[in-house]
Amino acid sequence: MSLLLLLFLVSYYIGTLGTHTEIKRVAEEKVTLPCHHQLGLPEKDTLDIEWLLTDNEGNQKVVITYSSHHVYNNLTEEQKGRVAFASNFLAGDASLQIEPLKPSDEGRYTCKVKNSGRYVWSYVILKVLVRPSKPKCELEGELTEGSDLTLQCESSSGTKPIVYYWQRIREKEGEDEHLPPKSRIDYNNPGRVLLQNLTMSSSGLYQCTAGNEAGKERCVVRVTVQYVPSIGMVAGAVTGIVAGALLIFLLVWLLIRRKDKERYEEEERPNEIREDAEAPKARLVKPSSSSSGSRSSRSGSSSTRSTANSASRSQRTLSTEAATQPGLATQAYSLVGP
């Protein structure tokens, strides 16, 4: 008999304490917090139902009540118009419905049912999950070949932990969806990925996915790597340009010099005196020949002054030769002048 009484008391105590339930729901959805009892069947006039919320900071407030045949569900400004009994609470289902959920609804809910001195408690721990906000994709670094580039992705809000995942978006057939081989993930900040030693093949679309228990959001960023010539190529190009410029300058200078020389020769040619020109020849006659002298006199009268000067120089030359050569001195010659 005592054993049966003990079992009855234990079952009554358990039923009085109620159960503990944990529920997770995503914000903006609908949730129903269960609470069942059998206390309203004997006497409905004395039935009282009350839902309490203890938030994560330990503050407690009344959510909804039923007392004296009236329902009071506008007790808090935060939950006004969003809470109600989900079913026929007089028949034993005092479950609470909240729609739409907000992050402020998270906490520990207590359902208390009282009737004729009997009590029933039910406890529900509600966790409201918030989807990650749309992440923001950013680039940090130089978009040049051979440089390092950091891909940054972060959501400003959402239930922790938020997991980040980077991948390439295939734009053409055959493109790899994986990150380039020389990529490093910052495990202290999974939203950061370092692309080392960029190449032209690193160009493309990159997508970041931010996810948690509530859902996922994505952002996309385009990477366009710019080609940068090597130092050797730049030096070679500069050297070639300088050499070409010098060659062109030299050719132009030579052409100018040639033109100047030709113009100078054309201007000096009329005034040039040729030193190798043959002097006019003078005819020598004997002094005894009067007829020859007469003819020489007439022909000399028609000669120019230059011929006379040349003949004078020739006479001096012949006189010198006659003095040096005795054989020639036996004959006397005279230059017929004008």
Short mmCIF file of C-alpha atoms in Angstrom, two decimals:
data_model
loop_
_atom_site.label_atom_id
_atom_site.label_comp_id
_atom_site.label_asym_id
_atom_site.label_seq_id
_atom_site.Cartn_x
_atom_site.Cartn_y
_atom_site.Cartn_z
CA MET A 1 0.00 0.00 0.00
CA SER A 2 2.79 2.39 0.87
CA LEU A 3 4.53 1.56 -2.43
CA LEU A 4 1.44 2.48 -4.45
CA LEU A 5 1.14 5.75 -2.58
CA LEU A 6 4.78 6.56 -3.31
CA LEU A 7 4.34 5.89 -7.03
CA PHE A 8 1.26 8.10 -7.08
CA LEU A 9 3.08 10.96 -5.40
CA VAL A 10 6.04 10.69 -7.77
CA SER A 11 3.81 10.72 -10.85
CA TYR A 12 1.84 13.64 -9.47
CA TYR A 13 5.07 15.55 -8.76
CA ILE A 14 6.39 14.94 -12.25
CA GLY A 15 3.10 16.02 -13.81
CA THR A 16 3.12 19.13 -11.68
CA LEU A 17 6.65 20.13 -12.67
CA GLY A 18 5.92 19.59 -16.33
CA THR A 19 8.46 19.05 -19.09
CA HIS A 20 11.38 20.97 -20.57
CA THR A 21 11.46 21.46 -24.32
CA GLU A 22 13.93 23.26 -26.57
CA ILE A 23 12.81 24.67 -29.90
CA LYS A 24 14.81 26.42 -32.63
CA ARG A 25 13.13 28.53 -35.25
CA VAL A 26 14.24 31.04 -37.85
CA ALA A 27 13.30 34.67 -37.43
CA GLU A 28 10.22 35.85 -39.37
CA GLU A 29 8.72 32.35 -39.19
CA LYS A 30 5.91 31.03 -36.96
CA VAL A 31 6.40 28.93 -33.84
CA THR A 32 4.09 27.08 -31.45
CA LEU A 33 5.23 26.47 -27.88
CA PRO A 34 3.45 23.41 -26.43
CA CYS A 35 1.56 23.38 -23.15
CA HIS A 36 -1.08 20.70 -22.33
CA HIS A 37 -3.14 20.14 -19.20
CA GLN A 38 -6.29 18.47 -17.91
CA LEU A 39 -7.20 20.94 -15.25
CA GLY A 40 -9.97 22.71 -17.13
CA LEU A 41 -12.28 19.75 -17.44
CA PRO A 42 -13.71 19.67 -13.89
CA GLU A 43 -14.24 23.39 -13.35
CA LYS A 44 -13.71 25.88 -16.17
CA ASP A 45 -14.71 28.89 -14.12
CA THR A 46 -11.62 28.74 -11.91
CA LEU A 47 -9.11 28.04 -14.67
CA ASP A 48 -6.11 30.39 -14.95
CA ILE A 49 -3.39 30.20 -17.64
CA GLU A 50 -0.27 32.35 -17.78
CA TRP A 51 2.76 32.42 -20.07
CA LEU A 52 5.95 34.09 -18.82
CA LEU A 53 9.16 34.94 -20.68
CA THR A 54 12.57 35.17 -19.06
CA ASP A 55 14.96 36.70 -21.57
CA ASN A 56 18.69 36.03 -21.89
CA GLU A 57 19.44 38.89 -19.48
CA GLY A 58 17.26 37.41 -16.72
CA ASN A 59 14.36 39.85 -17.07
CA GLN A 60 10.90 38.32 -16.72
CA LYS A 61 7.64 39.54 -18.25
CA VAL A 62 4.11 38.26 -18.83
CA VAL A 63 3.34 37.30 -22.43
CA ILE A 64 -0.33 36.23 -22.35
CA THR A 65 -2.90 35.24 -19.70
CA TYR A 66 -6.38 33.81 -19.37
CA SER A 67 -8.31 34.69 -16.26
CA SER A 68 -11.96 35.23 -15.37
CA HIS A 69 -13.09 34.27 -18.87
CA HIS A 70 -10.84 36.88 -20.54
CA VAL A 71 -7.68 36.63 -22.64
CA TYR A 72 -5.02 39.31 -22.25
CA ASN A 73 -2.43 39.24 -25.04
CA ASN A 74 -1.29 42.85 -25.41
CA LEU A 75 0.74 42.99 -22.23
CA THR A 76 4.12 43.88 -23.80
CA GLU A 77 4.89 46.39 -26.49
CA GLU A 78 7.48 44.12 -28.12
CA GLN A 79 5.03 41.23 -28.64
CA LYS A 80 1.83 43.16 -29.07
CA GLY A 81 -0.35 41.62 -31.78
CA ARG A 82 2.04 38.69 -32.36
CA VAL A 83 1.06 36.25 -29.58
CA ALA A 84 -2.10 34.14 -29.10
CA PHE A 85 -3.30 30.77 -27.84
CA ALA A 86 -2.79 28.24 -30.60
CA SER A 87 -5.85 26.05 -29.82
CA ASN A 88 -8.74 25.47 -27.43
CA PHE A 89 -7.05 26.21 -24.13
CA LEU A 90 -10.22 25.35 -22.19
CA ALA A 91 -10.11 21.81 -23.56
CA GLY A 92 -6.54 21.25 -22.39
CA ASP A 93 -4.29 22.77 -25.10
CA ALA A 94 -2.79 26.02 -23.84
CA SER A 95 -0.01 26.12 -26.45
CA LEU A 96 1.36 29.57 -27.35
CA GLN A 97 1.72 30.77 -30.94
CA ILE A 98 4.13 33.58 -31.94
CA GLU A 99 4.13 35.02 -35.46
CA PRO A 100 6.32 36.45 -36.90
CA LEU A 101 9.30 35.62 -34.75
CA LYS A 102 11.82 38.27 -33.78
CA PRO A 103 15.25 37.89 -32.19
CA SER A 104 13.88 39.55 -29.03
CA ASP A 105 11.46 36.61 -28.58
CA GLU A 106 14.34 34.34 -27.62
CA GLY A 107 14.40 33.08 -24.03
CA ARG A 108 12.87 30.67 -21.53
CA TYR A 109 9.08 30.43 -21.59
CA THR A 110 7.03 29.13 -18.66
CA CYS A 111 3.43 27.95 -18.99
CA LYS A 112 1.52 27.93 -15.69
CA VAL A 113 -1.93 26.38 -15.47
CA LYS A 114 -3.90 26.61 -12.21
CA ASN A 115 -7.31 25.22 -11.33
CA SER A 116 -8.85 24.32 -8.01
CA GLY A 117 -5.57 24.41 -6.18
CA ARG A 118 -3.71 22.29 -8.72
CA TYR A 119 -0.79 23.58 -10.82
CA VAL A 120 0.94 22.48 -14.00
CA TRP A 121 4.19 24.00 -15.30
CA SER A 122 5.68 23.58 -18.74
CA TYR A 123 9.06 25.01 -19.79
CA VAL A 124 10.13 25.79 -23.31
CA ILE A 125 13.49 27.21 -24.31
CA LEU A 126 13.09 29.12 -27.55
CA LYS A 127 16.09 29.97 -29.71
CA VAL A 128 15.50 32.36 -32.56
CA LEU A 129 17.96 31.91 -35.42
CA VAL A 130 18.79 34.85 -37.65
CA ARG A 131 19.98 34.31 -41.18
CA PRO A 132 23.28 35.96 -42.07
CA SER A 133 22.87 39.35 -43.65
CA LYS A 134 24.00 39.59 -47.25
CA PRO A 135 27.79 39.63 -46.99
CA LYS A 136 29.94 42.33 -48.50
CA CYS A 137 32.73 41.17 -50.81
CA GLU A 138 35.84 43.35 -50.99
CA LEU A 139 39.30 43.22 -52.55
CA GLU A 140 42.46 44.29 -50.74
CA GLY A 141 45.73 44.55 -52.66
CA GLU A 142 47.06 45.18 -56.16
CA LEU A 143 45.37 43.64 -59.19
CA THR A 144 48.66 43.17 -61.01
CA GLU A 145 50.45 40.05 -62.12
CA GLY A 146 52.80 38.72 -59.45
CA SER A 147 51.11 40.62 -56.58
CA ASP A 148 49.13 39.24 -53.61
CA LEU A 149 45.39 39.86 -53.29
CA THR A 150 43.09 39.36 -50.29
CA LEU A 151 39.41 38.48 -50.74
CA GLN A 152 37.35 39.79 -47.82
CA CYS A 153 33.80 38.63 -47.00
CA GLU A 154 31.74 39.51 -43.93
CA SER A 155 28.09 39.55 -42.81
CA SER A 156 27.13 42.37 -40.48
CA SER A 157 24.45 40.34 -38.65
CA GLY A 158 23.27 36.80 -38.08
CA THR A 159 23.31 34.06 -35.47
CA LYS A 160 26.79 32.93 -34.59
CA PRO A 161 28.71 31.01 -35.69
CA ILE A 162 28.71 32.11 -39.31
CA VAL A 163 30.70 29.93 -41.68
CA TYR A 164 32.30 31.49 -44.78
CA TYR A 165 33.22 29.64 -47.94
CA TRP A 166 34.98 31.02 -51.04
CA GLN A 167 34.89 29.47 -54.49
CA ARG A 168 35.28 30.43 -58.14
CA ILE A 169 32.27 30.68 -60.43
CA ARG A 170 32.67 28.82 -63.67
CA GLU A 171 32.09 31.23 -66.57
CA LYS A 172 33.41 29.05 -69.37
CA GLU A 173 33.41 25.35 -70.02
CA GLY A 174 36.44 23.70 -68.48
CA GLU A 175 37.15 26.37 -65.86
CA ASP A 176 38.00 25.16 -62.38
CA GLU A 177 35.61 26.00 -59.54
CA HIS A 178 38.34 25.67 -56.94
CA LEU A 179 40.50 28.53 -55.75
CA PRO A 180 43.93 28.97 -57.37
CA PRO A 181 46.64 26.64 -56.01
CA LYS A 182 48.50 29.43 -54.21
CA SER A 183 45.59 30.39 -51.95
CA ARG A 184 45.70 30.68 -48.18
CA ILE A 185 42.69 30.77 -45.83
CA ASP A 186 42.96 32.85 -42.67
CA TYR A 187 41.61 30.45 -40.04
CA ASN A 188 41.39 33.27 -37.51
CA ASN A 189 39.07 35.03 -39.95
CA PRO A 190 37.58 32.48 -42.38
CA GLY A 191 36.08 35.26 -44.45
CA ARG A 192 39.57 36.23 -45.66
CA VAL A 193 41.39 34.37 -48.42
CA LEU A 194 44.86 35.33 -49.67
CA LEU A 195 45.62 34.80 -53.36
CA GLN A 196 49.41 34.72 -53.70
CA ASN A 197 51.45 35.52 -56.80
CA LEU A 198 48.58 36.44 -59.10
CA THR A 199 48.66 35.26 -62.70
CA MET A 200 46.45 36.06 -65.66
CA SER A 201 44.62 32.76 -65.03
CA SER A 202 43.59 34.08 -61.59
CA SER A 203 41.10 36.45 -63.24
CA GLY A 204 37.43 35.57 -62.92
CA LEU A 205 34.38 35.65 -60.66
CA TYR A 206 34.72 34.68 -57.01
CA GLN A 207 31.73 33.90 -54.75
CA CYS A 208 31.56 34.04 -50.98
CA THR A 209 28.87 32.09 -49.11
CA ALA A 210 28.01 33.01 -45.53
CA GLY A 211 25.89 30.43 -43.72
CA ASN A 212 24.58 29.33 -40.33
CA GLU A 213 21.75 27.18 -39.00
CA ALA A 214 19.17 29.62 -40.31
CA GLY A 215 20.30 29.82 -43.93
CA LYS A 216 22.83 31.17 -46.40
CA GLU A 217 23.59 34.40 -48.21
CA ARG A 218 26.09 35.08 -50.99
CA CYS A 219 28.05 37.85 -52.66
CA VAL A 220 30.16 37.89 -55.83
CA VAL A 221 33.25 39.89 -56.81
CA ARG A 222 35.22 39.99 -60.06
CA VAL A 223 39.01 39.78 -60.12
CA THR A 224 40.75 41.22 -63.20
CA VAL A 225 44.52 40.77 -63.15
CA GLN A 226 46.48 43.33 -65.18
CA TYR A 227 49.57 42.29 -67.11
CA VAL A 228 52.81 43.96 -66.01
CA PRO A 229 55.93 43.53 -68.22
CA SER A 230 59.07 42.27 -66.52
CA ILE A 231 62.00 44.58 -65.76
CA GLY A 232 64.10 42.94 -68.47
CA MET A 233 61.43 43.50 -71.08
CA VAL A 234 60.98 47.10 -70.02
CA ALA A 235 64.73 47.71 -70.12
CA GLY A 236 64.98 46.08 -73.55
CA ALA A 237 62.11 48.15 -74.88
CA VAL A 238 63.62 51.37 -73.52
CA THR A 239 67.02 50.50 -74.98
CA GLY A 240 65.47 49.76 -78.36
CA ILE A 241 63.58 53.04 -78.36
CA VAL A 242 66.70 55.02 -77.43
CA ALA A 243 68.81 53.25 -80.06
CA GLY A 244 66.17 53.84 -82.72
CA ALA A 245 65.95 57.51 -81.81
CA LEU A 246 69.73 57.89 -82.00
CA LEU A 247 69.84 56.15 -85.38
CA ILE A 248 67.14 58.40 -86.79
CA PHE A 249 68.94 61.47 -85.42
CA LEU A 250 72.22 60.31 -87.03
CA LEU A 251 70.57 59.74 -90.41
CA VAL A 252 68.91 63.14 -90.32
CA TRP A 253 72.22 64.78 -89.36
CA LEU A 254 74.07 63.06 -92.24
CA LEU A 255 71.42 64.15 -94.74
CA ILE A 256 71.63 67.73 -93.52
CA ARG A 257 75.43 67.69 -93.79
CA ARG A 258 75.26 66.32 -97.32
CA LYS A 259 72.78 68.97 -98.42
CA ASP A 260 74.94 71.72 -96.92
CA LYS A 261 78.04 70.40 -98.72
CA GLU A 262 76.29 70.22 -102.08
CA ARG A 263 74.95 73.75 -101.67
CA TYR A 264 78.42 75.04 -100.73
CA GLU A 265 80.03 73.41 -103.80
CA GLU A 266 77.39 74.89 -106.11
CA GLU A 267 78.01 78.37 -104.71
CA GLU A 268 81.85 78.16 -105.00
CA ARG A 269 82.14 76.54 -108.45
CA PRO A 270 81.83 79.80 -110.60
CA ASN A 271 84.61 81.55 -108.62
CA GLU A 272 87.05 78.66 -108.68
CA ILE A 273 90.45 79.23 -110.49
CA ARG A 274 91.88 76.07 -111.84
CA GLU A 275 95.61 76.01 -111.07
CA ASP A 276 96.32 73.15 -113.50
CA ALA A 277 94.94 75.07 -116.56
CA GLU A 278 97.45 75.33 -119.47
CA ALA A 279 98.87 78.82 -120.04
CA PRO A 280 98.53 80.35 -123.54
CA LYS A 281 101.42 79.44 -125.85
CA ALA A 282 103.63 82.24 -127.24
CA ARG A 283 105.29 81.98 -130.69
CA LEU A 284 109.02 82.73 -130.89
CA VAL A 285 110.51 84.48 -134.03
CA LYS A 286 114.01 85.45 -135.05
CA PRO A 287 114.95 89.14 -135.00
CA SER A 288 116.11 89.09 -138.65
CA SER A 289 112.73 88.19 -140.00
CA SER A 290 110.92 91.48 -140.60
CA SER A 291 107.96 89.96 -142.32
CA SER A 292 107.42 87.62 -139.48
CA GLY A 293 107.69 90.50 -137.06
CA SER A 294 105.14 92.45 -139.04
CA ARG A 295 102.67 89.57 -138.94
CA SER A 296 103.40 89.03 -135.28
CA SER A 297 102.75 92.69 -134.67
CA ARG A 298 99.38 92.56 -136.37
CA SER A 299 98.36 89.37 -134.65
CA GLY A 300 99.64 90.66 -131.33
CA SER A 301 97.45 93.69 -131.60
CA SER A 302 94.42 91.40 -131.39
CA SER A 303 95.68 89.46 -128.35
CA THR A 304 94.41 90.12 -124.86
CA ARG A 305 96.35 91.53 -121.97
CA SER A 306 96.53 88.18 -120.40
CA THR A 307 98.43 86.77 -123.38
CA ALA A 308 101.02 89.55 -123.13
CA ASN A 309 101.55 88.83 -119.50
CA SER A 310 102.00 85.15 -120.21
CA ALA A 311 104.50 85.92 -123.00
CA SER A 312 106.48 88.13 -120.67
CA ARG A 313 106.78 85.30 -118.19
CA SER A 314 107.84 82.96 -121.02
CA GLN A 315 110.58 85.40 -122.17
CA ARG A 316 112.03 85.51 -118.69
CA THR A 317 112.06 81.75 -118.62
CA LEU A 318 113.85 81.47 -121.99
CA SER A 319 116.41 84.06 -121.00
CA THR A 320 117.21 82.08 -117.90
CA GLU A 321 117.59 78.88 -119.89
CA ALA A 322 119.89 80.63 -122.43
CA ALA A 323 122.11 81.85 -119.66
CA THR A 324 122.48 78.40 -118.20
CA GLN A 325 122.94 76.64 -121.58
CA PRO A 326 125.75 78.13 -123.73
CA GLY A 327 124.64 76.31 -126.85
CA LEU A 328 121.50 78.22 -126.92
CA ALA A 329 123.22 81.58 -126.56
CA THR A 330 124.55 81.63 -130.14
CA GLN A 331 121.05 82.29 -131.44
CA ALA A 332 119.21 85.30 -130.34
CA TYR A 333 115.47 85.10 -130.07
CA SER A 334 113.11 87.82 -129.26
CA LEU A 335 109.48 87.61 -128.21
CA VAL A 336 107.30 89.51 -130.50
CA GLY A 337 105.09 91.68 -128.38
CA PRO A 338 102.13 93.82 -129.19
#
